[in-house]
Short mmCIF file of N, CA, C and O in Angstrom, two decimals:
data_model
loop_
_atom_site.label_atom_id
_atom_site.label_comp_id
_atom_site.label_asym_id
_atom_site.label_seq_id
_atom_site.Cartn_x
_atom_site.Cartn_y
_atom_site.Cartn_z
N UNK A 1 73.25 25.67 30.44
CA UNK A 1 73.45 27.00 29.92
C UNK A 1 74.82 27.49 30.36
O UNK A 1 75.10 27.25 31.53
N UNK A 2 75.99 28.33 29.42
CA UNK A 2 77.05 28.73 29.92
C UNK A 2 76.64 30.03 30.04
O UNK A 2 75.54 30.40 29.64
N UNK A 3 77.52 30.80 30.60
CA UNK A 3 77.42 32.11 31.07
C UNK A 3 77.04 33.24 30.30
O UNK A 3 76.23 34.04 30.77
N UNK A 4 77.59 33.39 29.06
CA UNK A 4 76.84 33.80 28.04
C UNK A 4 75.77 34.02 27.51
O UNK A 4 75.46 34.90 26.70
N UNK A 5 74.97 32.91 28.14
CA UNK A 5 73.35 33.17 27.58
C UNK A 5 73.09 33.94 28.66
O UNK A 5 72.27 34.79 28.31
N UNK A 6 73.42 34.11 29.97
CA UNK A 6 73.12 35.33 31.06
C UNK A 6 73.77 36.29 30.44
O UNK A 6 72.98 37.12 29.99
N UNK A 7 74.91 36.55 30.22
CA UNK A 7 75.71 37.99 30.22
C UNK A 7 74.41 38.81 28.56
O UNK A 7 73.93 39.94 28.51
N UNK A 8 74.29 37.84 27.67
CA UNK A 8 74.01 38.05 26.35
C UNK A 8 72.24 38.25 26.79
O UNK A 8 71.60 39.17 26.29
N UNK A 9 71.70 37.39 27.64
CA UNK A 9 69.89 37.75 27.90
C UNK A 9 69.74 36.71 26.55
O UNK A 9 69.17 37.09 25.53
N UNK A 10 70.22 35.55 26.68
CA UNK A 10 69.69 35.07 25.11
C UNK A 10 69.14 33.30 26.28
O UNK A 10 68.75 32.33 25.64
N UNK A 11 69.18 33.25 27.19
CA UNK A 11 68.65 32.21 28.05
C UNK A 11 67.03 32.04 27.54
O UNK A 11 66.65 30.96 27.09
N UNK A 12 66.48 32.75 27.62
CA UNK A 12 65.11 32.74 27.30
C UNK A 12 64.72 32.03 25.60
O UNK A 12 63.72 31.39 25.30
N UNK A 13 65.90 32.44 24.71
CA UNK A 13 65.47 32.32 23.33
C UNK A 13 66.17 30.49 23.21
O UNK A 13 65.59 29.82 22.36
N UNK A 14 66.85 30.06 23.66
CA UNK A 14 67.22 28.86 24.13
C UNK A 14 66.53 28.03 24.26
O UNK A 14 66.29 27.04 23.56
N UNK A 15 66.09 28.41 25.32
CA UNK A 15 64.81 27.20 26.02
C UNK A 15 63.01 27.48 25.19
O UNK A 15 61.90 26.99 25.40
N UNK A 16 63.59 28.60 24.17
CA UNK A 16 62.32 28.76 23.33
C UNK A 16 62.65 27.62 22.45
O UNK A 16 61.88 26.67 22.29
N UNK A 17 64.23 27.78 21.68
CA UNK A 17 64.17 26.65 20.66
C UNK A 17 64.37 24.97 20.70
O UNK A 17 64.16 24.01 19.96
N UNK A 18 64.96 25.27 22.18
CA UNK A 18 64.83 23.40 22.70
C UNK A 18 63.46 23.10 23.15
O UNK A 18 63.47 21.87 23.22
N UNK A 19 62.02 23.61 23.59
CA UNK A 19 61.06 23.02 23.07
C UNK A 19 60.18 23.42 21.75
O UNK A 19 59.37 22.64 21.24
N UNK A 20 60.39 24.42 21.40
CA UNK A 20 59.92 24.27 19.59
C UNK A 20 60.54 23.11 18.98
O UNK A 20 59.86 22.75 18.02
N UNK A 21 61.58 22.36 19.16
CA UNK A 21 62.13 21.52 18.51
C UNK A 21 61.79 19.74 19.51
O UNK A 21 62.50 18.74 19.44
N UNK A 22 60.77 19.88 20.14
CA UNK A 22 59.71 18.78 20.13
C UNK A 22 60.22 18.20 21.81
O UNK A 22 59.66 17.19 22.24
N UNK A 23 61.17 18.82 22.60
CA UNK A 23 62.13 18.21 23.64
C UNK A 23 61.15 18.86 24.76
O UNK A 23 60.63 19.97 24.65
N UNK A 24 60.97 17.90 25.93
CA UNK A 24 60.43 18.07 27.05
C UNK A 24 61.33 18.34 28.19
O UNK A 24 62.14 17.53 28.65
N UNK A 25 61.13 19.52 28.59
CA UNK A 25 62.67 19.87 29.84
C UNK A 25 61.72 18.95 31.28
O UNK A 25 60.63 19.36 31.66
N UNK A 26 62.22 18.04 31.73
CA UNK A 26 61.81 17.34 33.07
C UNK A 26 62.31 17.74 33.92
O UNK A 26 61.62 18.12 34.87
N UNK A 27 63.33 17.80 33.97
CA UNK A 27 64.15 18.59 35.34
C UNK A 27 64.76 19.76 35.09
O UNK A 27 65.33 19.63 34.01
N UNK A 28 65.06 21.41 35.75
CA UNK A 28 65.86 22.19 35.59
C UNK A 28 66.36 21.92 37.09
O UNK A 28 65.97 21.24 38.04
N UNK A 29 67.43 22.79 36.84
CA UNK A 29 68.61 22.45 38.89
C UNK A 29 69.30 23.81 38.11
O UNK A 29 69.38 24.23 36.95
N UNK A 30 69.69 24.20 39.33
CA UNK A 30 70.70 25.10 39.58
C UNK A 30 71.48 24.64 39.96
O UNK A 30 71.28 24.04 41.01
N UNK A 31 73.12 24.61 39.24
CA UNK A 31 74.19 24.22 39.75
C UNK A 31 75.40 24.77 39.80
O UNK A 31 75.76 25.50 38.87
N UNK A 32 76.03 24.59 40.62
CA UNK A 32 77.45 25.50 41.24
C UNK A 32 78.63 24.29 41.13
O UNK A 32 78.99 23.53 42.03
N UNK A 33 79.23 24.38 39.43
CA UNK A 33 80.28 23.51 39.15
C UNK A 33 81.80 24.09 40.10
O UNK A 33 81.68 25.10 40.80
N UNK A 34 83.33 23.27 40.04
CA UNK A 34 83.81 23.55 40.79
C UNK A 34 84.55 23.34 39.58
O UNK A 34 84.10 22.74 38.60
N UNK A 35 86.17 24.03 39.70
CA UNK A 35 86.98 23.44 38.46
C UNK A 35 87.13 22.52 38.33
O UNK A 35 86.84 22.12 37.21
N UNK A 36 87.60 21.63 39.18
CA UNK A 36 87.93 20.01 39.05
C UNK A 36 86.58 19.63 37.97
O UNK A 36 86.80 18.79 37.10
N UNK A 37 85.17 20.26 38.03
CA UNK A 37 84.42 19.61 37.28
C UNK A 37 84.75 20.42 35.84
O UNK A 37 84.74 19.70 34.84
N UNK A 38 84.88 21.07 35.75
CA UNK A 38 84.96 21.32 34.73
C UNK A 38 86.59 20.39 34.05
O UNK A 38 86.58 20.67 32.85
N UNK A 39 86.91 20.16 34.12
CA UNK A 39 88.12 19.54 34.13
C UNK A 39 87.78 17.74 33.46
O UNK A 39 88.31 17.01 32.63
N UNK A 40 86.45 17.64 34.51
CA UNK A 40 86.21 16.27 34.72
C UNK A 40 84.94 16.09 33.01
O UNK A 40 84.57 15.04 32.49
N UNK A 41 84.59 17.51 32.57
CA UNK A 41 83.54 17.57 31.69
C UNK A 41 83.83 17.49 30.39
O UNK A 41 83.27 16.96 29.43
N UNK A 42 85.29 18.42 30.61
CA UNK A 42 85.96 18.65 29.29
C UNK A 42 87.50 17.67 29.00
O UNK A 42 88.27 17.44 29.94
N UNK A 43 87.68 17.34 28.08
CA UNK A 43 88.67 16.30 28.67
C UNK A 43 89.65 17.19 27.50
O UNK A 43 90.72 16.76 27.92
N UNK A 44 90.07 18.12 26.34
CA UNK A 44 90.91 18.66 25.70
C UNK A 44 91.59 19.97 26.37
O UNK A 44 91.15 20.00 27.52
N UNK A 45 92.28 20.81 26.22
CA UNK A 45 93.19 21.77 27.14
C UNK A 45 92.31 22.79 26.55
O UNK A 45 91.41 23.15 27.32
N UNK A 46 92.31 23.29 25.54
CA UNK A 46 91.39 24.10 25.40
C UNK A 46 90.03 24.54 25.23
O UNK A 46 89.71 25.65 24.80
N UNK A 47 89.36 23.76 25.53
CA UNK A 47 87.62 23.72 25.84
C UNK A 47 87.91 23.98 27.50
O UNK A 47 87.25 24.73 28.23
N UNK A 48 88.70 23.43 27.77
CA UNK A 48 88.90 23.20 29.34
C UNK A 48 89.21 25.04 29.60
O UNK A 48 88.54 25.76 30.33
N UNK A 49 90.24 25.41 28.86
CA UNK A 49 90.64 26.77 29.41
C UNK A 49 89.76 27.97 29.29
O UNK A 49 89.69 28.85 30.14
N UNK A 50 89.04 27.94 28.08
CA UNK A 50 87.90 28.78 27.33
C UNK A 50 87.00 28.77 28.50
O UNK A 50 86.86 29.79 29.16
N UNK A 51 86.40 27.73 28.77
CA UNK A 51 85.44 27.45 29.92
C UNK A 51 85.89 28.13 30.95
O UNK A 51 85.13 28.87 31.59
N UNK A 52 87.18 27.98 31.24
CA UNK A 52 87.62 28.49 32.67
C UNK A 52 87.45 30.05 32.41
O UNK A 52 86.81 30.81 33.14
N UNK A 53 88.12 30.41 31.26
CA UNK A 53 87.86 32.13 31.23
C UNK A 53 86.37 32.53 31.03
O UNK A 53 86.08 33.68 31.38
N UNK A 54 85.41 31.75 30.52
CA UNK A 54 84.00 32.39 30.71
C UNK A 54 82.76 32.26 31.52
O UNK A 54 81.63 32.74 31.53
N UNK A 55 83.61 31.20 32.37
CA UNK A 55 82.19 31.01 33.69
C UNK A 55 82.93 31.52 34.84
O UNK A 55 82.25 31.34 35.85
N UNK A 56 83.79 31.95 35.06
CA UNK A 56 84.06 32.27 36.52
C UNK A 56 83.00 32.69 38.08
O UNK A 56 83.15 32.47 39.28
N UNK A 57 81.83 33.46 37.17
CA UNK A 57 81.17 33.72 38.79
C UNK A 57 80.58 32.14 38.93
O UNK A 57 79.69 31.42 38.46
N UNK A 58 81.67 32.12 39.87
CA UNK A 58 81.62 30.54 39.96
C UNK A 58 80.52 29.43 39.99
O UNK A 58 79.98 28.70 40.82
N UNK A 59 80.47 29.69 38.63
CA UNK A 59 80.01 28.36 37.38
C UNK A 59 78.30 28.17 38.04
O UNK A 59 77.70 27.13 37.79
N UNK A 60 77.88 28.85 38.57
CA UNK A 60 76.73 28.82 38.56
C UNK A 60 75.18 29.24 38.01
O UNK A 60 74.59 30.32 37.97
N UNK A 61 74.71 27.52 37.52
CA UNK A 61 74.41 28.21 36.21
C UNK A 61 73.07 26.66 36.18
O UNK A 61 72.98 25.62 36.82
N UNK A 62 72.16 27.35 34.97
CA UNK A 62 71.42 26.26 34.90
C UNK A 62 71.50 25.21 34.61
O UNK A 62 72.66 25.12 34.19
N UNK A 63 70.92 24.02 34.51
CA UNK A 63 70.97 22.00 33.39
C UNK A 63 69.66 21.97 33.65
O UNK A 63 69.09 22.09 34.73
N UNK A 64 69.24 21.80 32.61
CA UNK A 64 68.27 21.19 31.88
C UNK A 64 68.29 19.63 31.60
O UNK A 64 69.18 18.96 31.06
N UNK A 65 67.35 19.32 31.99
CA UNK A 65 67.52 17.29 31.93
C UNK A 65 66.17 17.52 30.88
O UNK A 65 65.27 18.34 31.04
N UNK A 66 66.31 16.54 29.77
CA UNK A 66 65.69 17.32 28.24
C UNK A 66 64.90 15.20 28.22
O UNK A 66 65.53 14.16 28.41
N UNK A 67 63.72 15.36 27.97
CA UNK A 67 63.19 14.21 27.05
C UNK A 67 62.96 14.50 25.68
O UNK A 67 62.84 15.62 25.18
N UNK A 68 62.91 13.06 24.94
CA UNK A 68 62.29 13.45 23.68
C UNK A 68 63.16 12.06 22.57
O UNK A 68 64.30 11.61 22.73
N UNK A 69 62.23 11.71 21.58
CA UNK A 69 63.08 10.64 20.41
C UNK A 69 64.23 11.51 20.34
O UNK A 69 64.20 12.74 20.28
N UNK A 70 65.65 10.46 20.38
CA UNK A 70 67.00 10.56 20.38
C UNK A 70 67.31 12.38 20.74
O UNK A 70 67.60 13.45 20.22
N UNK A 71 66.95 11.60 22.20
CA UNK A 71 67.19 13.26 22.49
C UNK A 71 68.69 13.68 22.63
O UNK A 71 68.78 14.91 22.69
N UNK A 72 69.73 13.14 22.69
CA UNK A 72 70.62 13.61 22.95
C UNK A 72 71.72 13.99 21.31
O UNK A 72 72.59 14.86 21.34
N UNK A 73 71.38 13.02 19.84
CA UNK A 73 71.74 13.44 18.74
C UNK A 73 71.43 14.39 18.78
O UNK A 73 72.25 15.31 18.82
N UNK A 74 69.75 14.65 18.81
CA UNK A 74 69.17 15.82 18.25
C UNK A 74 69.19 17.27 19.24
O UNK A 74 68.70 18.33 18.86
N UNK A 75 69.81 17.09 20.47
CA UNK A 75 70.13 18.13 21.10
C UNK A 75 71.47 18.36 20.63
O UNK A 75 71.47 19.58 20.44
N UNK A 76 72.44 18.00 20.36
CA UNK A 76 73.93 17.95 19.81
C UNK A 76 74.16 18.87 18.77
O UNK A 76 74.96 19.79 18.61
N UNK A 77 72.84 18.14 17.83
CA UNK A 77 72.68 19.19 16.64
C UNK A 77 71.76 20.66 16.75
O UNK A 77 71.92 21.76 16.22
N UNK A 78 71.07 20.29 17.40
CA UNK A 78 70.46 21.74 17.54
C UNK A 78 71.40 22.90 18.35
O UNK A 78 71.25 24.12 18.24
N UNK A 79 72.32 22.28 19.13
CA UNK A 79 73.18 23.31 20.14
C UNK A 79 73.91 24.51 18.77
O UNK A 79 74.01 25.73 18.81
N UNK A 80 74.36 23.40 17.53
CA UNK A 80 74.77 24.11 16.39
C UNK A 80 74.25 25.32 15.82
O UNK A 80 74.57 26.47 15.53
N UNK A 81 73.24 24.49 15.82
CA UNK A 81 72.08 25.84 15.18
C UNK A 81 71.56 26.91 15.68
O UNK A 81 71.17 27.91 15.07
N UNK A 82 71.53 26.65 17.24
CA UNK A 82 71.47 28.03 17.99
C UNK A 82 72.58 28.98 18.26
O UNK A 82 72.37 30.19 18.17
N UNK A 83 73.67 28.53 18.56
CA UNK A 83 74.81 28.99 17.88
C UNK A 83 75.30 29.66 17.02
O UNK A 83 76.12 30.57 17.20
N UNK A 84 74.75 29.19 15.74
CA UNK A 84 75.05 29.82 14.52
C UNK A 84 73.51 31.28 14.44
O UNK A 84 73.52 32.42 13.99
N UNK A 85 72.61 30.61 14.99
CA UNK A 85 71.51 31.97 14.95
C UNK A 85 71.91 33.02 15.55
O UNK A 85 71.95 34.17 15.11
N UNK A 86 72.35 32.45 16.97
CA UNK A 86 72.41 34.08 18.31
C UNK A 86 74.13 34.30 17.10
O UNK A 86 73.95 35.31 16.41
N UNK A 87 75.01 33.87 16.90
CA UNK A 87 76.27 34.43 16.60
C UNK A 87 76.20 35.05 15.45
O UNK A 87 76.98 35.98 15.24
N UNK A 88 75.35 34.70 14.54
CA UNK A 88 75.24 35.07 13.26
C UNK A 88 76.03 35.08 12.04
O UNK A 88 76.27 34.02 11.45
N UNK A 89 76.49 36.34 11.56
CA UNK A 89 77.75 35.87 10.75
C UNK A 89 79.06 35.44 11.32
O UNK A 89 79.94 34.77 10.77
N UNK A 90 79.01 36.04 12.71
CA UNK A 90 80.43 35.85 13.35
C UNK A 90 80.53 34.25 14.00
O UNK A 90 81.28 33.84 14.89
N UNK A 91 79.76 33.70 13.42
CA UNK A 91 79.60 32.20 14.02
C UNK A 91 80.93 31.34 14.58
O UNK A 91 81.76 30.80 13.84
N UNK A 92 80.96 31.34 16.06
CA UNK A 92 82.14 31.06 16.12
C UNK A 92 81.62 28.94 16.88
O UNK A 92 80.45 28.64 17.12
N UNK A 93 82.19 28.45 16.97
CA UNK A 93 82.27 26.87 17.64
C UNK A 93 81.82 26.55 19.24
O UNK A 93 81.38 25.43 19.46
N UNK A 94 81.87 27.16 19.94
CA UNK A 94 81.57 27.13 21.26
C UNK A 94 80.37 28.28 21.78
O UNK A 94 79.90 28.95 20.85
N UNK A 95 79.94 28.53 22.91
CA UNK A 95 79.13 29.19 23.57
C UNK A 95 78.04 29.03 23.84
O UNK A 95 77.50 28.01 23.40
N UNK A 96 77.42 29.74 24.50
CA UNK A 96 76.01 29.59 25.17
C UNK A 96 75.44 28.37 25.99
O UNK A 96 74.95 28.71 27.07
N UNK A 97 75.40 27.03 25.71
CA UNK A 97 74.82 26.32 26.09
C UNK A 97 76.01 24.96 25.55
O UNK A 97 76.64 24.91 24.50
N UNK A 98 76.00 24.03 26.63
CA UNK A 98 76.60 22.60 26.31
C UNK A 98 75.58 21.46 26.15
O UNK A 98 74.66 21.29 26.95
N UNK A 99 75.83 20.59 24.96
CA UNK A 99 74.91 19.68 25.51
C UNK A 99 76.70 18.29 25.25
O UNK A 99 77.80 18.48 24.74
N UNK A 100 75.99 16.97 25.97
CA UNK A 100 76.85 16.22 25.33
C UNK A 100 76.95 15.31 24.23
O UNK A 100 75.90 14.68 24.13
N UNK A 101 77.52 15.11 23.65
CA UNK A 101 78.71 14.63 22.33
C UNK A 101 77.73 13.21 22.18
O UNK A 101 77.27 13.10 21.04
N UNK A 102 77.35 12.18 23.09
CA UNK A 102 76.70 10.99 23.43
C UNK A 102 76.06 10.22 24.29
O UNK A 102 76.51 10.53 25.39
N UNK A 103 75.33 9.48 24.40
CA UNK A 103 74.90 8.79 25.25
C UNK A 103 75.62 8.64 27.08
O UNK A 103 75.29 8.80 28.26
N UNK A 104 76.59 8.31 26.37
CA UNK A 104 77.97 7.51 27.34
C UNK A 104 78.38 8.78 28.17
O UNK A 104 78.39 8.69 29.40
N UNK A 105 78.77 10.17 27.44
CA UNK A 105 78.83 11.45 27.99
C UNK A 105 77.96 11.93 28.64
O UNK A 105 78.31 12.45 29.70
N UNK A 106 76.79 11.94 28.35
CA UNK A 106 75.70 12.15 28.82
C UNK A 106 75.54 11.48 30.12
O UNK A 106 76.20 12.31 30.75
N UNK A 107 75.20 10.68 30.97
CA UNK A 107 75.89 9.79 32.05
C UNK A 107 76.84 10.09 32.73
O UNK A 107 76.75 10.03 33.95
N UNK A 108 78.03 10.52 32.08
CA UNK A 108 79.05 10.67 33.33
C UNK A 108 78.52 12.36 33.21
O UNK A 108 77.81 12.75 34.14
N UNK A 109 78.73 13.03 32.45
CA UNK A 109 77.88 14.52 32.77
C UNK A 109 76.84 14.49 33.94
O UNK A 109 77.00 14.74 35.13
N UNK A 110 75.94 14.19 33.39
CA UNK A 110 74.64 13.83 34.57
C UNK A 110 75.25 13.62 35.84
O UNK A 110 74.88 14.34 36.77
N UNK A 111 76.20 12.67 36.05
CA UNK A 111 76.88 12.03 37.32
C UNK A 111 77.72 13.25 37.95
O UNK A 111 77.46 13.77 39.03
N UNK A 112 78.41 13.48 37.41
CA UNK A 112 79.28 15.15 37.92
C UNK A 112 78.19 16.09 37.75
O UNK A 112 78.10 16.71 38.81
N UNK A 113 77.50 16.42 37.09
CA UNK A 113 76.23 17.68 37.73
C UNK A 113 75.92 17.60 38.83
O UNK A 113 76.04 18.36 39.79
N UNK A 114 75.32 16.25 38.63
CA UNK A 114 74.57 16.20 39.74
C UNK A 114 74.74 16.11 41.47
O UNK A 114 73.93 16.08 42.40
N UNK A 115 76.25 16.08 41.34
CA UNK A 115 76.53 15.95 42.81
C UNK A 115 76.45 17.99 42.99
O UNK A 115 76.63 18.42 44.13
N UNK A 116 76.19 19.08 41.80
CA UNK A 116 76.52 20.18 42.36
C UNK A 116 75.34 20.82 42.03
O UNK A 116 75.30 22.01 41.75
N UNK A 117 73.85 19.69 42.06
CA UNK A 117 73.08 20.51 42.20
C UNK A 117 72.43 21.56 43.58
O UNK A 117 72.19 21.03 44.66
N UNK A 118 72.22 22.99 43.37
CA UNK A 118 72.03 23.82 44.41
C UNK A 118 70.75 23.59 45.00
O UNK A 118 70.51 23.24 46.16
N UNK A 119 69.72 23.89 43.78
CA UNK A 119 68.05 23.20 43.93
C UNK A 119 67.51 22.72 42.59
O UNK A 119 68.10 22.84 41.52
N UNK A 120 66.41 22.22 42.76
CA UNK A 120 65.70 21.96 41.38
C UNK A 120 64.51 23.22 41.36
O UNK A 120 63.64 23.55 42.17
N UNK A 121 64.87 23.65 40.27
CA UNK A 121 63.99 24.79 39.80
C UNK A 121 62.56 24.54 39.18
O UNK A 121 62.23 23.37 39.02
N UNK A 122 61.81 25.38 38.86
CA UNK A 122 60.29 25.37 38.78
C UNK A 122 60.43 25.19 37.03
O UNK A 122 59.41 25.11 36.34
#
Protein backbone atom coordinates (compact mmCIF):
# COMPACT_ATOMS: atom_id res chain seq x y z
CA UNK A 1 0.00 0.00 0.00
CA UNK A 2 1.47 3.63 -0.79
CA UNK A 3 0.61 6.40 1.31
CA UNK A 4 -2.31 7.47 -0.32
CA UNK A 5 -4.53 4.77 0.46
CA UNK A 6 -3.86 6.13 4.27
CA UNK A 7 -4.00 9.86 3.55
CA UNK A 8 -7.29 9.00 1.05
CA UNK A 9 -8.97 6.06 3.88
CA UNK A 10 -9.27 4.00 0.61
CA UNK A 11 -6.85 1.01 2.38
CA UNK A 12 -9.85 -0.82 3.39
CA UNK A 13 -11.61 -0.73 -0.22
CA UNK A 14 -8.24 -2.31 -1.59
CA UNK A 15 -7.91 -5.21 0.31
CA UNK A 16 -11.84 -5.48 -0.31
CA UNK A 17 -11.03 -5.80 -4.09
CA UNK A 18 -7.79 -7.97 -3.91
CA UNK A 19 -9.86 -10.68 -2.22
CA UNK A 20 -13.18 -10.30 -4.18
CA UNK A 21 -10.92 -10.95 -7.02
CA UNK A 22 -10.19 -14.68 -5.75
CA UNK A 23 -6.37 -13.71 -4.03
CA UNK A 24 -5.51 -15.06 -0.57
CA UNK A 25 -3.43 -12.37 1.54
CA UNK A 26 -0.90 -15.00 3.61
CA UNK A 27 1.25 -12.64 5.02
CA UNK A 28 0.65 -8.80 5.93
CA UNK A 29 4.15 -6.98 7.65
CA UNK A 30 4.54 -3.64 8.41
CA UNK A 31 7.37 -2.09 6.80
CA UNK A 32 9.67 0.91 7.21
CA UNK A 33 11.39 1.28 3.57
CA UNK A 34 14.59 3.51 3.52
CA UNK A 35 15.43 5.56 0.27
CA UNK A 36 18.14 3.50 -0.94
CA UNK A 37 15.07 1.02 -1.15
CA UNK A 38 13.12 2.79 -2.83
CA UNK A 39 15.78 3.47 -5.28
CA UNK A 40 16.53 -0.28 -5.28
CA UNK A 41 12.43 -0.86 -6.22
CA UNK A 42 12.13 1.62 -8.78
CA UNK A 43 14.77 1.58 -11.29
CA UNK A 44 13.37 4.95 -13.75
CA UNK A 45 14.07 8.74 -12.28
CA UNK A 46 10.73 9.45 -12.11
CA UNK A 47 8.69 6.73 -10.37
CA UNK A 48 11.75 6.99 -8.17
CA UNK A 49 11.09 10.84 -7.44
CA UNK A 50 7.11 10.72 -7.30
CA UNK A 51 7.62 8.02 -4.67
CA UNK A 52 10.04 10.08 -2.87
CA UNK A 53 7.52 13.10 -2.76
CA UNK A 54 4.57 10.85 -1.53
CA UNK A 55 5.75 8.50 1.14
CA UNK A 56 7.90 10.54 3.23
CA UNK A 57 6.52 9.70 6.83
CA UNK A 58 9.10 7.50 6.40
CA UNK A 59 7.74 4.92 4.07
CA UNK A 60 6.01 3.11 6.55
CA UNK A 61 3.50 1.27 5.30
CA UNK A 62 1.82 -2.09 4.67
CA UNK A 63 2.87 -5.57 1.96
CA UNK A 64 0.69 -7.86 1.48
CA UNK A 65 2.23 -11.33 0.33
CA UNK A 66 -1.03 -12.32 -1.98
CA UNK A 67 -1.72 -16.26 -3.16
CA UNK A 68 -3.80 -17.26 -5.88
CA UNK A 69 -3.65 -18.77 -10.00
CA UNK A 70 -1.06 -16.32 -11.63
CA UNK A 71 -1.15 -14.22 -8.92
CA UNK A 72 1.16 -11.78 -9.79
CA UNK A 73 -0.35 -11.01 -13.81
CA UNK A 74 -3.53 -10.80 -12.27
CA UNK A 75 -2.50 -8.55 -9.39
CA UNK A 76 -0.64 -6.20 -12.07
CA UNK A 77 -3.85 -5.91 -13.73
CA UNK A 78 -6.12 -5.41 -11.10
CA UNK A 79 -3.70 -2.57 -9.44
CA UNK A 80 -5.16 -0.78 -12.89
CA UNK A 81 -8.48 -1.12 -12.14
CA UNK A 82 -8.44 0.05 -8.72
CA UNK A 83 -6.82 2.92 -9.79
CA UNK A 84 -8.94 3.86 -12.36
CA UNK A 85 -12.12 3.23 -9.75
CA UNK A 86 -10.75 5.27 -6.51
CA UNK A 87 -9.36 8.09 -9.35
CA UNK A 88 -12.22 8.07 -11.47
CA UNK A 89 -12.38 10.40 -14.26
CA UNK A 90 -9.17 11.98 -13.19
CA UNK A 91 -7.46 8.62 -13.70
CA UNK A 92 -4.05 9.28 -13.42
CA UNK A 93 -0.97 6.08 -13.81
CA UNK A 94 0.45 5.67 -10.42
CA UNK A 95 -0.93 5.59 -6.73
CA UNK A 96 -2.29 3.83 -3.99
CA UNK A 97 -0.87 0.52 -4.00
CA UNK A 98 2.32 -1.21 -5.96
CA UNK A 99 2.28 -4.49 -7.07
CA UNK A 100 5.22 -5.90 -9.33
CA UNK A 101 5.59 -5.79 -13.18
CA UNK A 102 6.76 -9.92 -12.85
CA UNK A 103 7.72 -12.84 -11.46
CA UNK A 104 11.55 -11.95 -11.44
CA UNK A 105 10.44 -8.40 -9.74
CA UNK A 106 8.50 -9.91 -7.52
CA UNK A 107 11.63 -11.74 -5.82
CA UNK A 108 13.96 -9.10 -5.69
CA UNK A 109 10.90 -6.87 -4.21
CA UNK A 110 10.13 -9.55 -1.67
CA UNK A 111 14.04 -9.62 -0.98
CA UNK A 112 14.35 -5.72 -0.25
CA UNK A 113 10.95 -5.71 1.79
CA UNK A 114 11.73 -8.00 3.56
CA UNK A 115 14.85 -7.08 5.22
CA UNK A 116 12.42 -3.81 6.48
CA UNK A 117 9.91 -5.76 7.86
CA UNK A 118 8.75 -3.98 11.39
CA UNK A 119 6.20 -6.99 12.35
CA UNK A 120 3.88 -9.32 10.71
CA UNK A 121 0.43 -8.18 11.17
CA UNK A 122 -2.85 -10.06 12.04
Amino acid sequence: MKSESYIFGKKNIIEKRIKENGFTITERWKVRLTFGDIFRLYHGWIPRITTLMRLPPLFKLDMYLLEGHDAVNRMYRLKHRIRHEIWGRDFKKGGFLHTPDCMEEARIHKAIISKRKIKTLQ
